[in-house]
Structure formats: structure tokens, C-alpha cells
Coordinates of C-alpha atoms and ligand atoms in Angstrom, one line a residue:
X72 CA 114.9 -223.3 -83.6
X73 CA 112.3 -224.3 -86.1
X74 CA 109.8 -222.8 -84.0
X75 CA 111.3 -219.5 -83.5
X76 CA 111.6 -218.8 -87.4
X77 CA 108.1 -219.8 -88.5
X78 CA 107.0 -217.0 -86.1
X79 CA 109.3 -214.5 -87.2
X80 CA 108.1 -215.3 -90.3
X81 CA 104.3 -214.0 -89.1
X82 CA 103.0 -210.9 -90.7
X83 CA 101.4 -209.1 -87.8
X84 CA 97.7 -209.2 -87.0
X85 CA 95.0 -206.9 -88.2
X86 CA 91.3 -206.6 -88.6
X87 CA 90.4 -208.9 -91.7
X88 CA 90.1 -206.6 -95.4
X89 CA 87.5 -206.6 -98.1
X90 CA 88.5 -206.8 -101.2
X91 CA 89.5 -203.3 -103.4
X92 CA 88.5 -201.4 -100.3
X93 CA 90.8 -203.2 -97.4
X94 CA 89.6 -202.1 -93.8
X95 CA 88.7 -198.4 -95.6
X96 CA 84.8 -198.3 -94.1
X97 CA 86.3 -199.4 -90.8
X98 CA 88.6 -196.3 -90.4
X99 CA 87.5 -192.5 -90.1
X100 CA 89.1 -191.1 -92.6
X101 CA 89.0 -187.9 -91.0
X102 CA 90.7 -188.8 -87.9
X103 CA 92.6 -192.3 -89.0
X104 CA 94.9 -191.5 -86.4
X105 CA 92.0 -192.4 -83.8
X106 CA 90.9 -195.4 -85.1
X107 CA 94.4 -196.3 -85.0
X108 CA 94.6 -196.0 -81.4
X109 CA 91.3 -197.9 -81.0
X110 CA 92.7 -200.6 -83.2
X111 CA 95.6 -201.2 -81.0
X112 CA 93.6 -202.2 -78.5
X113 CA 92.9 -205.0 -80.3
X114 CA 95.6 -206.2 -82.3
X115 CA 98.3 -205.4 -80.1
X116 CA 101.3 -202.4 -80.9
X117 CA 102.1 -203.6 -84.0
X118 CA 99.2 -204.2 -86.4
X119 CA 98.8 -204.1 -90.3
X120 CA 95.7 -202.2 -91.6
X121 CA 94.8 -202.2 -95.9
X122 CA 93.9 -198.8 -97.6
X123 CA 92.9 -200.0 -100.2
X124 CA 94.9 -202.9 -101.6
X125 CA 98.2 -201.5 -99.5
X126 CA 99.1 -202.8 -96.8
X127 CA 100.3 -200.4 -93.9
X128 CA 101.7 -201.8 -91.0
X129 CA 100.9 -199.6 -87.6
X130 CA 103.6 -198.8 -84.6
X131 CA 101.7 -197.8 -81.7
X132 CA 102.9 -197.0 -78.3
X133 CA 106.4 -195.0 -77.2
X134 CA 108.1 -198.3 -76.5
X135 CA 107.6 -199.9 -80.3
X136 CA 107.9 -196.2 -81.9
X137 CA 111.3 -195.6 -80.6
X138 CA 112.2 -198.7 -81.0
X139 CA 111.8 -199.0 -84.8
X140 CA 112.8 -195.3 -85.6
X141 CA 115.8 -195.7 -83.6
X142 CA 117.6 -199.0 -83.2
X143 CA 116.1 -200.1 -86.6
X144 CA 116.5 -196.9 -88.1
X145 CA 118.2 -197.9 -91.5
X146 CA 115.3 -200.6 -92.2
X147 CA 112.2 -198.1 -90.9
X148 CA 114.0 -194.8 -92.4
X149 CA 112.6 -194.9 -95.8
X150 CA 109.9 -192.5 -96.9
X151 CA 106.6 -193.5 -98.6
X152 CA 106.1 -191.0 -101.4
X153 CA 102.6 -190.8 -101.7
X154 CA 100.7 -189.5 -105.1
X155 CA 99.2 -186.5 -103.4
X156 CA 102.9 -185.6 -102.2
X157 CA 104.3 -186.1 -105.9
X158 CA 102.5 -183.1 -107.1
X159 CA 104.9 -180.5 -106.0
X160 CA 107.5 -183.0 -104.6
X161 CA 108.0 -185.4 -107.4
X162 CA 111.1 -187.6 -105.8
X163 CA 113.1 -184.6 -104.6
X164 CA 114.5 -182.2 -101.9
X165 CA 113.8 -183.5 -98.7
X166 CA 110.4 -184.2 -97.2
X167 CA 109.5 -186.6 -99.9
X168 CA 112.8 -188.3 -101.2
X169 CA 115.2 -191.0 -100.9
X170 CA 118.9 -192.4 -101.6
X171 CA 121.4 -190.3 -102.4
X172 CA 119.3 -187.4 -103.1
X173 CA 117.6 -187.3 -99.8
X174 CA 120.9 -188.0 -98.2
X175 CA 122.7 -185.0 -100.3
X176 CA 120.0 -182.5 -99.8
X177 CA 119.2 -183.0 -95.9
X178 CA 122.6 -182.7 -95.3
X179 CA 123.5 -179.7 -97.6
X180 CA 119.9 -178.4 -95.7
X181 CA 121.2 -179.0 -92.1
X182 CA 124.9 -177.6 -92.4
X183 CA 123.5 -174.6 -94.2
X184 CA 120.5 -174.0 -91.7
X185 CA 123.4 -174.1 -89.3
X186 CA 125.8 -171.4 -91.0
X187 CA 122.7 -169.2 -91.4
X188 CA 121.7 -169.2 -87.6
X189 CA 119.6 -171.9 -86.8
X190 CA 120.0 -172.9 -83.6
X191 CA 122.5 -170.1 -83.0
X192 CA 122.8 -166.5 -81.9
X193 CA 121.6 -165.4 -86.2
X194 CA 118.4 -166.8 -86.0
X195 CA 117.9 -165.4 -82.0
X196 CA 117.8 -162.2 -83.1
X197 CA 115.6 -162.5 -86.3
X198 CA 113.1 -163.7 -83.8
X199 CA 113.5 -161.0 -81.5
X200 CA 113.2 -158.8 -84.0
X201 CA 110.1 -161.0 -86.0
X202 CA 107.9 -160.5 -82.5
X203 CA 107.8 -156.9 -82.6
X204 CA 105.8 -156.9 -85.8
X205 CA 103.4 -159.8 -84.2
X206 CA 103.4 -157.7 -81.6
X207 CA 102.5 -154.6 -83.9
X208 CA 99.7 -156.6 -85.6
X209 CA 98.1 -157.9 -82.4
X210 CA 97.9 -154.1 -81.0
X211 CA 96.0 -153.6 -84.4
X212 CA 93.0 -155.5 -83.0
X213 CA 92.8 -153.1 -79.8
X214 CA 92.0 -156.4 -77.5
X215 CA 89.1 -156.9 -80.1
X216 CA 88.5 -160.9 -81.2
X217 CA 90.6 -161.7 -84.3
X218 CA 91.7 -164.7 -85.6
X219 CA 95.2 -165.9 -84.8
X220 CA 96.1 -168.1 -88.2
X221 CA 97.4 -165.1 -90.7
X222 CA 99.6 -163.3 -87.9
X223 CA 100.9 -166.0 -86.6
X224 CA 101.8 -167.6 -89.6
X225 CA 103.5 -164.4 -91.2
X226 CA 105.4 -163.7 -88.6
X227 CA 106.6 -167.4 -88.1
X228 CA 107.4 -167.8 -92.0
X229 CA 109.8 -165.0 -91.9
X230 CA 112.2 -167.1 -89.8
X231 CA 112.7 -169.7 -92.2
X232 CA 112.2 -166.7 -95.3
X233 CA 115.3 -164.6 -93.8
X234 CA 117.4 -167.8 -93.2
X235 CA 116.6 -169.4 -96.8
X236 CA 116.1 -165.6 -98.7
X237 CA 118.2 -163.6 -96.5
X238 CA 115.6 -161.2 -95.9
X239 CA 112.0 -160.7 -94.3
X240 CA 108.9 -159.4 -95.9
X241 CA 106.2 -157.2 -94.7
X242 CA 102.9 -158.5 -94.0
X243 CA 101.4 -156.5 -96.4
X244 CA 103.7 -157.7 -99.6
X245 CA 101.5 -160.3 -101.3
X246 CA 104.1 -162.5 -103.0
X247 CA 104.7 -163.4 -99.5
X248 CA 101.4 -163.8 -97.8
X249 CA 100.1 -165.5 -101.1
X250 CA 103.0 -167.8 -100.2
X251 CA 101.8 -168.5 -96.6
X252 CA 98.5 -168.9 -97.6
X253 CA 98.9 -171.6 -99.9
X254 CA 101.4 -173.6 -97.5
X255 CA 98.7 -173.6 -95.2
X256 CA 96.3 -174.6 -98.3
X257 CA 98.4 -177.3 -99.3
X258 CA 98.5 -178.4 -95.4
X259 CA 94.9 -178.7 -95.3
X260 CA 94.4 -180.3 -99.0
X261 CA 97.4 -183.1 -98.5
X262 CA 96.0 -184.1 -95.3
X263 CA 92.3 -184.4 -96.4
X264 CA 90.2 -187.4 -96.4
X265 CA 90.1 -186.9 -100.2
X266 CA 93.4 -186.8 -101.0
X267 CA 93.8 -189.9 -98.9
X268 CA 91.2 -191.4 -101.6
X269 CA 93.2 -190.2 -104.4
X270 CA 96.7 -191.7 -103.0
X271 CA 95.4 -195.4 -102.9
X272 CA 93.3 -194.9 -106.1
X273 CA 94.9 -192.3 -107.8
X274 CA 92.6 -192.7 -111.1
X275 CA 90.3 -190.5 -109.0
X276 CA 92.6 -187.6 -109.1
X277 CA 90.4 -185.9 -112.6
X278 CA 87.0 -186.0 -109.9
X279 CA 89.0 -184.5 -106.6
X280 CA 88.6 -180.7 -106.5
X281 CA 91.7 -181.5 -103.8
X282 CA 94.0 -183.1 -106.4
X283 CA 93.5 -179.9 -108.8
X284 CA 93.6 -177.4 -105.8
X285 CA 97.1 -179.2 -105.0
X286 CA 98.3 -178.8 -108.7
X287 CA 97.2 -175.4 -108.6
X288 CA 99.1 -174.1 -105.6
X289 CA 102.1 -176.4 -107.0
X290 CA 102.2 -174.3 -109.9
X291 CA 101.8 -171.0 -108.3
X292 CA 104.7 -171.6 -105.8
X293 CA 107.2 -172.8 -108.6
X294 CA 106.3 -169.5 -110.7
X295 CA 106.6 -167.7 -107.5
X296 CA 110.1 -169.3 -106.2
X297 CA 111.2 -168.9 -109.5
X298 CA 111.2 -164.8 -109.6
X299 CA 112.6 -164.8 -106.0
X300 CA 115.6 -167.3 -107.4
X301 CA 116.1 -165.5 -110.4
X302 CA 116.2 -162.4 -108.6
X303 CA 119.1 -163.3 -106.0
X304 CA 121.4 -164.9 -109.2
X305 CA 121.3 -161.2 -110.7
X306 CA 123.0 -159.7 -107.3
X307 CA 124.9 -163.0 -106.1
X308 CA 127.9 -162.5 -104.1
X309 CA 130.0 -165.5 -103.6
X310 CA 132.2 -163.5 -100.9
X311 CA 128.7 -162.8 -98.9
X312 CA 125.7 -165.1 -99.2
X313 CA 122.7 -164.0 -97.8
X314 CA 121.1 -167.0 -97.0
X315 CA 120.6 -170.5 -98.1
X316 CA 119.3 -170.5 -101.8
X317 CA 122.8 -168.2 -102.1
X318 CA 124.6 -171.0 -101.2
X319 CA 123.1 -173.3 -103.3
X320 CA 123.4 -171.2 -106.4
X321 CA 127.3 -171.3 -105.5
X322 CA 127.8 -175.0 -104.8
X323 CA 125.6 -175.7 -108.2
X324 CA 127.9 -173.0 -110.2
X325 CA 131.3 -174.6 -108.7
X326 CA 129.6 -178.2 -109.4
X327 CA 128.7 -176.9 -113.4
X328 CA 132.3 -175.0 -113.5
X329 CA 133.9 -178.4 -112.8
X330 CA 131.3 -180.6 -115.1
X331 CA 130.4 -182.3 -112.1
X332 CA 128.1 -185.4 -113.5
X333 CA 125.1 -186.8 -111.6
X334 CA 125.4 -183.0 -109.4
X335 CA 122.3 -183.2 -107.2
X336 CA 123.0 -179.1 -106.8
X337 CA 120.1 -178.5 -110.0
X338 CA 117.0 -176.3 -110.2
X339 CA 114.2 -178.9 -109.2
X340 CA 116.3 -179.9 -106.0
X341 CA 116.5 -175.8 -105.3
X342 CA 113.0 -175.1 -105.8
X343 CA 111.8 -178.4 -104.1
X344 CA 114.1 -178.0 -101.0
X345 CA 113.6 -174.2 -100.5
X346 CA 109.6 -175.5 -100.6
X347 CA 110.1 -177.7 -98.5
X348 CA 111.7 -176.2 -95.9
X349 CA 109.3 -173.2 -96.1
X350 CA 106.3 -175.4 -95.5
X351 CA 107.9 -177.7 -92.7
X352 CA 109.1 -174.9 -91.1
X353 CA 106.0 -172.5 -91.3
X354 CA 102.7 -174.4 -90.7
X355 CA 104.3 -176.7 -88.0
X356 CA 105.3 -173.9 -86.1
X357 CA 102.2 -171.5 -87.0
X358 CA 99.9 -174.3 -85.8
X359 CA 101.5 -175.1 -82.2
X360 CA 101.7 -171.4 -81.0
X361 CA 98.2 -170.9 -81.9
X362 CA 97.0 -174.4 -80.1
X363 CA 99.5 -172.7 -76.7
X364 CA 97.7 -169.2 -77.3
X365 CA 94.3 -171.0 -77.3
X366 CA 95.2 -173.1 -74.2
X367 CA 96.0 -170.3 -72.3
X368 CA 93.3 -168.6 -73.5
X369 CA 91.2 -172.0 -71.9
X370 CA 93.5 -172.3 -69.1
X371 CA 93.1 -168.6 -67.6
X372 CA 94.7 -170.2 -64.5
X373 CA 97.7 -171.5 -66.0
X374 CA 98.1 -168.7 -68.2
X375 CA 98.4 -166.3 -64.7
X376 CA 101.4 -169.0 -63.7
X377 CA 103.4 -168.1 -66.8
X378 CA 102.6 -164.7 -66.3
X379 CA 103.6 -164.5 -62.9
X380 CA 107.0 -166.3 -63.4
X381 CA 108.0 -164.3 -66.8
X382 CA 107.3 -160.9 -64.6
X383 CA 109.3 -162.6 -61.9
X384 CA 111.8 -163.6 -63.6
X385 CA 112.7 -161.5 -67.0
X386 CA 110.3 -158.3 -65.8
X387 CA 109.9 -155.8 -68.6
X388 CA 112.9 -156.3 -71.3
X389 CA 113.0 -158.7 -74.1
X390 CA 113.5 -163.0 -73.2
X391 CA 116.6 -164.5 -74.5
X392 CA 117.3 -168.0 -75.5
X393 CA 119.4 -168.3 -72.0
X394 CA 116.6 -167.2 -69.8
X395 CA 114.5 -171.1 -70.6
X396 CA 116.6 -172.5 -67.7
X397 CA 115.4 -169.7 -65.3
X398 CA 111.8 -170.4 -66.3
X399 CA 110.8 -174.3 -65.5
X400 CA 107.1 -173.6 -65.4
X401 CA 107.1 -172.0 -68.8
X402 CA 109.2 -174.5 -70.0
X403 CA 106.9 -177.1 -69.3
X404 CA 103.8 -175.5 -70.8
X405 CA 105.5 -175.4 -74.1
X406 CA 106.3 -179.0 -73.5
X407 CA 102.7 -179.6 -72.9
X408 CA 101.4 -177.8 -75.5
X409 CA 103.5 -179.7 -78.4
X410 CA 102.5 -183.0 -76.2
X411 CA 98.6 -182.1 -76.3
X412 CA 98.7 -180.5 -79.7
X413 CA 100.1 -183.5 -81.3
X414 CA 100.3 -181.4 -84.0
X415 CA 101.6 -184.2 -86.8
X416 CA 99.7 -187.3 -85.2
X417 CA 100.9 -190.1 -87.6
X418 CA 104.1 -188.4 -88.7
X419 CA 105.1 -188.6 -92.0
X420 CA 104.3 -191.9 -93.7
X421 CA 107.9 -194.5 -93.4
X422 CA 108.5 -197.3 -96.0
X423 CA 110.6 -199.9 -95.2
X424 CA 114.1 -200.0 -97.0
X425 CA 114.5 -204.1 -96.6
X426 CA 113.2 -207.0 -95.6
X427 CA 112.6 -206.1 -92.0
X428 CA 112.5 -209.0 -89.0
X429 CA 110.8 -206.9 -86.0
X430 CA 109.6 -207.7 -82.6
X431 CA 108.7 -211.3 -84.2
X432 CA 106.7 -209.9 -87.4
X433 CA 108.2 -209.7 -90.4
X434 CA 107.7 -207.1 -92.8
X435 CA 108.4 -206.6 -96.2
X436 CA 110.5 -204.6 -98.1
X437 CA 108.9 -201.1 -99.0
X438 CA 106.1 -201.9 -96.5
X439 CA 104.1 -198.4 -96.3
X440 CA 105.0 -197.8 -92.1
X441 CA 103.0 -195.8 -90.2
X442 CA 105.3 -194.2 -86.4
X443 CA 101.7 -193.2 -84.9
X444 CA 103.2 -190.2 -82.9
X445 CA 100.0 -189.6 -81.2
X446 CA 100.3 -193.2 -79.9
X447 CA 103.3 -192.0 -77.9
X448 CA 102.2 -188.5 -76.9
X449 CA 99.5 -189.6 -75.4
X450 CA 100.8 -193.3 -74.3
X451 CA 99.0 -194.2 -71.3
X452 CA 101.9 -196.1 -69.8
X453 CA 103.9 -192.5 -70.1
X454 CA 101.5 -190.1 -69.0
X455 CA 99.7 -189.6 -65.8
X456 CA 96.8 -187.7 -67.8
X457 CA 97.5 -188.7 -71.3
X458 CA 94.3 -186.5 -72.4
X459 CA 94.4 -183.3 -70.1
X460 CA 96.5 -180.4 -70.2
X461 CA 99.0 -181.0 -67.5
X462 CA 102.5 -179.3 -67.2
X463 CA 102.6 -180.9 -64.4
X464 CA 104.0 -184.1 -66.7
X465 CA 107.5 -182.0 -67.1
X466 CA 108.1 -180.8 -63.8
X467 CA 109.3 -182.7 -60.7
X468 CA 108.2 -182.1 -56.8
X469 CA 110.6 -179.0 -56.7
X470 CA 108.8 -177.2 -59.6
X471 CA 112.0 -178.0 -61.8
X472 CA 111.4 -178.7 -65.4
X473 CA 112.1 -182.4 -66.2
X474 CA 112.7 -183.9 -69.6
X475 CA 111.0 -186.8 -70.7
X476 CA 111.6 -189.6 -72.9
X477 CA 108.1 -190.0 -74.5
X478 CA 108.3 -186.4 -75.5
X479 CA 108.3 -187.0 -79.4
X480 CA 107.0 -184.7 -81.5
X481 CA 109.7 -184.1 -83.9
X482 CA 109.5 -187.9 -84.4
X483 CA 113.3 -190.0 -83.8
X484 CA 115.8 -191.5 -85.8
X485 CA 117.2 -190.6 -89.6
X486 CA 113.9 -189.4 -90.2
X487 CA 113.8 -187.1 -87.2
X488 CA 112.5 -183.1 -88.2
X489 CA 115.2 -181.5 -89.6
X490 CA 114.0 -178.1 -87.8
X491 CA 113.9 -179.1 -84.3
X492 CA 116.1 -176.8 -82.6
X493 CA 114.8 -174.2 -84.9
X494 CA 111.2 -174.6 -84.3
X495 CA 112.2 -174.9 -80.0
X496 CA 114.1 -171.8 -80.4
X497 CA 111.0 -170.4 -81.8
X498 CA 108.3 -171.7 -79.6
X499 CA 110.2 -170.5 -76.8
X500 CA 110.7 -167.1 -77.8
X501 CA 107.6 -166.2 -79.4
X502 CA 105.5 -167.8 -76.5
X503 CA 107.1 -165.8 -73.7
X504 CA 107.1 -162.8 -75.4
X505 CA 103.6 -162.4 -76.7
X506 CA 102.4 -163.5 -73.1
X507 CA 104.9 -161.4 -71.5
X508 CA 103.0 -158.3 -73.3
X509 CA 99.4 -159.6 -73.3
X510 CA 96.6 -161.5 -72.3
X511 CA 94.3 -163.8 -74.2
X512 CA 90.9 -164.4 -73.3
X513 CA 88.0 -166.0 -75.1
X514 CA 85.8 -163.1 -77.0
X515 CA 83.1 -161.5 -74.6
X516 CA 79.9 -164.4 -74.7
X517 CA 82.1 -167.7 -75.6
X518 CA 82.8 -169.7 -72.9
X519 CA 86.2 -171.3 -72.4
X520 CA 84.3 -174.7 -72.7
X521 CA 83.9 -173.8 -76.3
X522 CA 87.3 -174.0 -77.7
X523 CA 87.9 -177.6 -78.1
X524 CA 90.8 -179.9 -77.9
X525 CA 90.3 -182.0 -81.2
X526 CA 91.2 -179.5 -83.7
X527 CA 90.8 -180.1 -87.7
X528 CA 92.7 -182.5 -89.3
X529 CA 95.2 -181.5 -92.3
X530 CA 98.7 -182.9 -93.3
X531 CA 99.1 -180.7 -89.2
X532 CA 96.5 -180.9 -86.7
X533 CA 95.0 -177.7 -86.3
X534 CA 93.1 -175.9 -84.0
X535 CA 89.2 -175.7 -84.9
X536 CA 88.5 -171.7 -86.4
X537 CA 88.1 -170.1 -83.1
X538 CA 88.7 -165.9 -82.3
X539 CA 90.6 -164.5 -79.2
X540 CA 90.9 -161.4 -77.7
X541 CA 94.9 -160.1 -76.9
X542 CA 94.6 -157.6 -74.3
X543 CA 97.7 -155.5 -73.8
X544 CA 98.7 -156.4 -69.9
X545 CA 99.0 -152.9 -68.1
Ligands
HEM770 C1 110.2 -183.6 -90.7 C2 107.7 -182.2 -86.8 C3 109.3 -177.6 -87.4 C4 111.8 -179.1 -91.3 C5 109.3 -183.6 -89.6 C6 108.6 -184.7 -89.1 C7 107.9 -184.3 -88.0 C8 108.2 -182.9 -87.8 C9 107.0 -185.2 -87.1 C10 108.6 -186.1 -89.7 C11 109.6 -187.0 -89.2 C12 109.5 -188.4 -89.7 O1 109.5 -188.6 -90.9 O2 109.4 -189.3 -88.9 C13 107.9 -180.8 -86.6 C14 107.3 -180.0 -85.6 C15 107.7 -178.7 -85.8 C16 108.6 -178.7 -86.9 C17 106.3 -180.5 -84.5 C18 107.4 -177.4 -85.0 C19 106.8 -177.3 -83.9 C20 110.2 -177.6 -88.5 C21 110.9 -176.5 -89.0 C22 111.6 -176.9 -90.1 C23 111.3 -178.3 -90.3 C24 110.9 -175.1 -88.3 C25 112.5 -176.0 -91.0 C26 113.7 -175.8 -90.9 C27 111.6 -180.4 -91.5 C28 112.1 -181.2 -92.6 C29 111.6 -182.5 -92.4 C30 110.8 -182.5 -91.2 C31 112.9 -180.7 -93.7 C32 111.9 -183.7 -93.3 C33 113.0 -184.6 -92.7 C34 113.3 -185.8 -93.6 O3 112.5 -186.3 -94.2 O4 114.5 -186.2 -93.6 N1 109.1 -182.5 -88.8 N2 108.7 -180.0 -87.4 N3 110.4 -178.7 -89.3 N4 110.8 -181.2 -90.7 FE1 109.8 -180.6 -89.0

């Protein structure tokens, strides 16, 4: 009916925009993700916000998240490539492409990841083994307070390095930890208010220290890569690959050996991919143990639960992938960590692929789209305390662990994180076994009221700088 059209014709509603500047001064631009929750309240779970002279349109709420990353999931499954992203990006590997080439390189990614271990027995014991240098570095601090970021984040970047490289580095070797560092750099920079200036008015970029910090670290890790690549093509064996840049030196040989036009098996999609899996796979990860460490550290009470039922249940030798099912209390603080952390609150900027009729709206073809994650982990018509730490929310009268539906971290759909079972795998097995072997406590003088649950905004949401203690358990 004639009715029915002209409203699905509607753009949806959103606070009104000033010219050049859209509803910019109306937004925090260090926590847009808030004032995207607050703005909900207002126009509804689908609303359209202007950065600038773009329009963004806003999916708030579990309900309208999954909705549009699922059963729409051709028209929402585009990615915006932002300037700030281009920098090291430019329209390749995986993160930050589309078409064919996105299509190519996540799958090439995922059946590799696969071969090499990832979600499999392989990458279990490269994390059993991984822990025991945490471990190592932790006893360094003799229960003294330390900061958790550079541990962590070593030991949690050796998963992906040993199943893209074939091999681990040391801690102290600092091609690598120059490497980690600057992921987490880039984490910080991309996500910063100011490089949210410079992506809707990128002539700013010659004033933004970020922009040239970016460009900086861009160049580094290429030159960087570039060694490590060149150094695997000298010893490359195509009758034993060690690991996933081997198998994409192969399949861009075999696609060379048979002039294979329009290959996308080239240098920039290698370096791109292999830095894009490093960085997805190292701060994500990093930055949700050290928000669970902290929270137990908070949580003293909780902490003793996890404690009491690893000691029950696994006693003194090293937890296995099988042993999650024995463990339902565990299971559910880890849940209830990634829920609370909310580590990637907006996910990854979408842009629709088409003309898109939804939910009455319609939205335009390459429509910047933003599936406000936070919106669904803390959805109050999901949650019983969207804004506490609960386990309670994954675990039913019996103490078994339940799953639940508004559990989205890794986002949904074409889109969804590429390293899911990876990064589960990995939460699981580092969490249990550093709080198997110690305790973690606030350092002597700082109350527990002290660390706090907002955290610092990047690309990641991370903790805010805190210390802890890890005291060996006797
Ligand atoms: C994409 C979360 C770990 C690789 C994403 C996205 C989210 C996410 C929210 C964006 C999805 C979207 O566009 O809607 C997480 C979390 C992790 C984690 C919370 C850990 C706790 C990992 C790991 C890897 C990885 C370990 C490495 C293997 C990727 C890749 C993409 C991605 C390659 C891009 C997918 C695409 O655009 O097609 N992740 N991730 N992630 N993640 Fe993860």
C-alpha cells in the first residue's frame, strides 16, 4: 500500500546536525560509544547521527544488532574503510577490505588458521607451552606490583606469531616486542579522538601528531615483516610449511608458475594479512585477560570461587581444552569478563553494500553502519545487571554454565571475528592457568575501589594503567 512505502522510504530519526560539524559537539568523542547509548533513548534502536558531513546510521540493542548482521548480512556486511585505517591497510588483507579480495584473503586466512592449529589440538599445546614463560615472567616480580600490559601481550602474540611464523620469540628479542608495542600503539592511535577528527576531515592529517605516529609505526612494521618474509623464502620447504606466511609464499609461487592474472596471492596482501592477523589477534586478546586479572583482582571473592573449583576439579597439573565442561563457574567468569569488558564497543565500522530497506528505514547504499556491540552487551532487556560483574548471568539454578544469545563480542554474521575460537581457546587456557598458580591482589595501600570499570578508550577498550601484585598460591 501507498502508505506502507512512503514509510519505508523514511530515513531514521536523529538529533538535528549543524552544518560542517553534524551532531560532532553533541558526542564525546572519547567515549562515542556512550553517547550512543544515551541517544537511543531518544531516537529509538535505529538512529542516524552526522560526523561531520557523513552520515552514520546507529543499531542499538541485541534484538536490531543481530538482526542486521545476520539475516541482512549481505546488505550490512560491507566495511567502511576509514582514512586513519588506510595508512597501513590501504584496501587490503582482511580487516579493512572488500569484494573479491576480502572474500579471497579471509578465506585463504581461515582454512590456513585451521591447518595450522587454530581451534585444534596444534595451537593447544603452543598455549600450554606460551603460559610457562608468562608464568616465568610473573615469578620475576616476586608478588611485587607490576604492570600486566607487556607480559601479557608477549605471551599472547606468540600464538598468532607461531601459527603465522611457525615459531615463538623470546621476550627479550626486540624485533618482536618492538612489534607488540607498536600494535598496541596503533590500537591506541586508530581509536583516538584525533584520529576520529582526521577520518571525517582528513586535510587535518599534516597537524595530528596521531596521523604521523600511525604512518610511522606503518612503516616500521612493513620494514620489519619484510626481513621476517624474506627470511622464510630463503629456507622454504614446500613439503613442510611452517606456518601461514609459508603457505602463502607457495600458493603465490604456484599462482606466478602458472601466470595466474588478477592472483590476489601478492606481497601487499601478504604483508597486510599477516598484519592484520597479528594485531586482531594480539591486542584483543592481551586486553580481555588483563580486564579478567584485574576483576579478580576487584573481586577477591569471586576470584576464591575459581580458585576453589580449578583445585577441585584439575588439582595441580596443567588444564586442557576438555576440562571447560568440568568447570561451569570458570566458564562463566570468562563469559563475564568479555561481557563487562566490552572490549571492541562499536565493533568495526559496517557500510552498506546496497540500497538497504530495514525495520521500515531505508538506508542508502554505502551508508557508514555502526553494530553498537556495547548496546547488546549490556542490553537491559538481556541482562539482569547489565552494569555489574555477575557470572551469575551464565549459569542456571544448578550452577551449570548456560550459553546465551546476547553474548556478542566477536560481533555476528559475514563480518563475525575471524579468531573466535582461537581467542576462546586462549582465554580459557591462559585464565585458568595463571589463576590456578597465583593470586592477584591490588598493590599494598590501593583499595579495590580504585581499579575502575571504564577503562581507556582505543581502537580496544582497555583497562585504565593500574599495577597488581601475582602472589604464587602455596
Ligand atoms: C574481526 C572481536 C580475537 C582476527 C573482529 C571484530 C570483532 C572482533 C568485534 C569485528 C567484527 C565486525 O566487523 O563486525 C575479537 C575479540 C577477540 C578477538 C573480542 C578476543 C577476545 C581475534 C584473534 C584473531 C582475530 C585471536 C586472529 C586470528 C580477526 C580478523 C577480523 C576480526 C581477521 C576481521 C574479520 C573481517 O573483517 O572479515 N574481531 N577478536 N580476532 N578478528 Fe577478532
Amino acid at each position: 500500500s501507498g502508505s506502507r512505502s512512503q514509510k519505508e522510504e523514511k530515513e531514521p530519526p536523529g538529533p538535528k546536525p549543524v552544518p560542517l560539524l553534524g551532531n560532532l559537539l553533541t558526542l564525546d568523542l572519547k567515549r562515542p560509544f556512550d553517547t550512543f547509548f544515551e541517544l537511543s533513548k531518544t531516537y529509538g534502536n535505529i538512529f542516524q547521527v552526522f560526523l561531520g558531513p557523513r552520515k552514520t546510521v546507529v543499531l542499538v540493542g541485541y534484538k536490531t544488532v543481530k538482526e542486521a548482521l545476520v539475516n541482512y548480512a549481505e546488505e550490512f556486511g560491507d566495511r567502511k574503510i576509514e582514512p586513519g585505517f588506510r595508512i597501513m591497510n590501504d584496501e587490503h588483507g582482511i580487516l579493512f577490505s572488500n569484494g573479491e579480495n576480502w572474500r579471497e584473503m579471509r578465506r585463504f586466512a581461515l582454512s590456513n588458521l585451521r591447518d595450522f592449529g587454530m581451534g585444534k589440538r596444534g595451537s593447544e599445546e603452543k598455549i600450554i607451552e606460551e603460559i610457562q614463560f608468562l608464568k616465568g615472567e610473573f615469578d620475576k616480580f616476586e608478588g611485587k606490583p607490576f604492570d600486566t600490559t607487556q607480559p601479557v601481550n608477549y605471551a599472547v602474540s606468540n600464538i598468532i606469531s607461531a601459527i603465522v611464523y611457525g615459531s615463538r620469540f623470546e621476550y627479550t628479542d626486540p624485533r618482536f616486542t618492538d612489534m607488540v608495542d607498536r600494535a598496541n600503539e596503533n590500537v591506541r592511535v586508530l581509536g583516538s579522538a584525533s584520529m576520529m577528527l582526521y577520518n571525517i576531515f582528513p586535510w587535518l592529517g599534516p597537524f595530528l601528531n596521531s596521523k604521523r605516529i600511525a604512518v610511522r609505526n606503518a612503516l616500521r612494521n612493513r620494514a620489519e615483516m619484510t626481513k621476517l618474509f624474506t627470511g622464510l623464502l630463503e629456507t622454504l620447504n614446500p613439503l613442510d610449511r611452517r606456518g601461514f606466511v609459508d603457505s602463502f609464499l607457495i600458493r603465490k609461487q604456484n599462482d606466478e608458475q602458472s601466470c595466474k592474472e588478477d592472483s590476489y596471492f601478492h606481497d601487499e596482501n601478504l604483508i597486510v594479512t599477516v598484519g592484520n592477523l597479528f594485531s586482531a589477534g594480539t591486542d584483543t586478546t592481551g586486553t580481555t585477560l588483563r580486564w579478567g586479572l584485574m576483576l579478580m583482582a576487584k573481586y577477591p571473592h569471586i576470584q576464591d570461587r575459581v580458585y576453589e573449583e580449578i583445585d577441585r576439579v584439575i588439582g595441580g597439573r596443567k588444564p586442557v581444552v576438555e576440562d571447560r565442561k568440568k568447570l561451569p563457574y570458570t566458564d562463566a567468569v570468562i563469559h563475564e569478563i568479555q561481557r563487562l569488558a566490552n572490549i571492541v564497543p562499536m565493533s568495526l565500522p559496517h557500510k552498506t553494500s546496497c540500497d538497504v530497506h530495514f525495520n521500515g528505514y531505508f538506508i542508502k547504499k554505502g551508508t557508514t553502519v555502526v553494530p553498537l556491540l556495547t548496546s547488546v552487551l549490556k542490553d537491559p532487556s538481556e541482562w539482569e545487571k547489565p552494569n555489574s560483574f555477575y557470572p551469575e548471568h551464565f549459569l542456571d539454578e544448578k550452577g551449570q554454565f548456560v550459553k546465551r544469545d546476547a553474548f556478542m563480542p566477536f560481533s555476528a554474521g559475514r563480518r563475525v571475528c575471524l579468531g573466535e575460537s582461537l581467542a576462546r581457546m586462549e582465554l580459557f587456557l591462559f585464565f585458568t592457568s595463571v589463576l590456578q598458580s597465583f593470586r592477584f591482589t591490588t598493590p599494598p595501600g590501593v583499595s579495590v575501589d580504585d581499579l575502575d570499570l571504564k577503562g581507556i578508550v582505543g581502537i580496544t577498550l582497555n583497562p585504565s594503567p593500574h599495577k597488581l601484585c601475582a602472589i604464587r598460591r602455596s
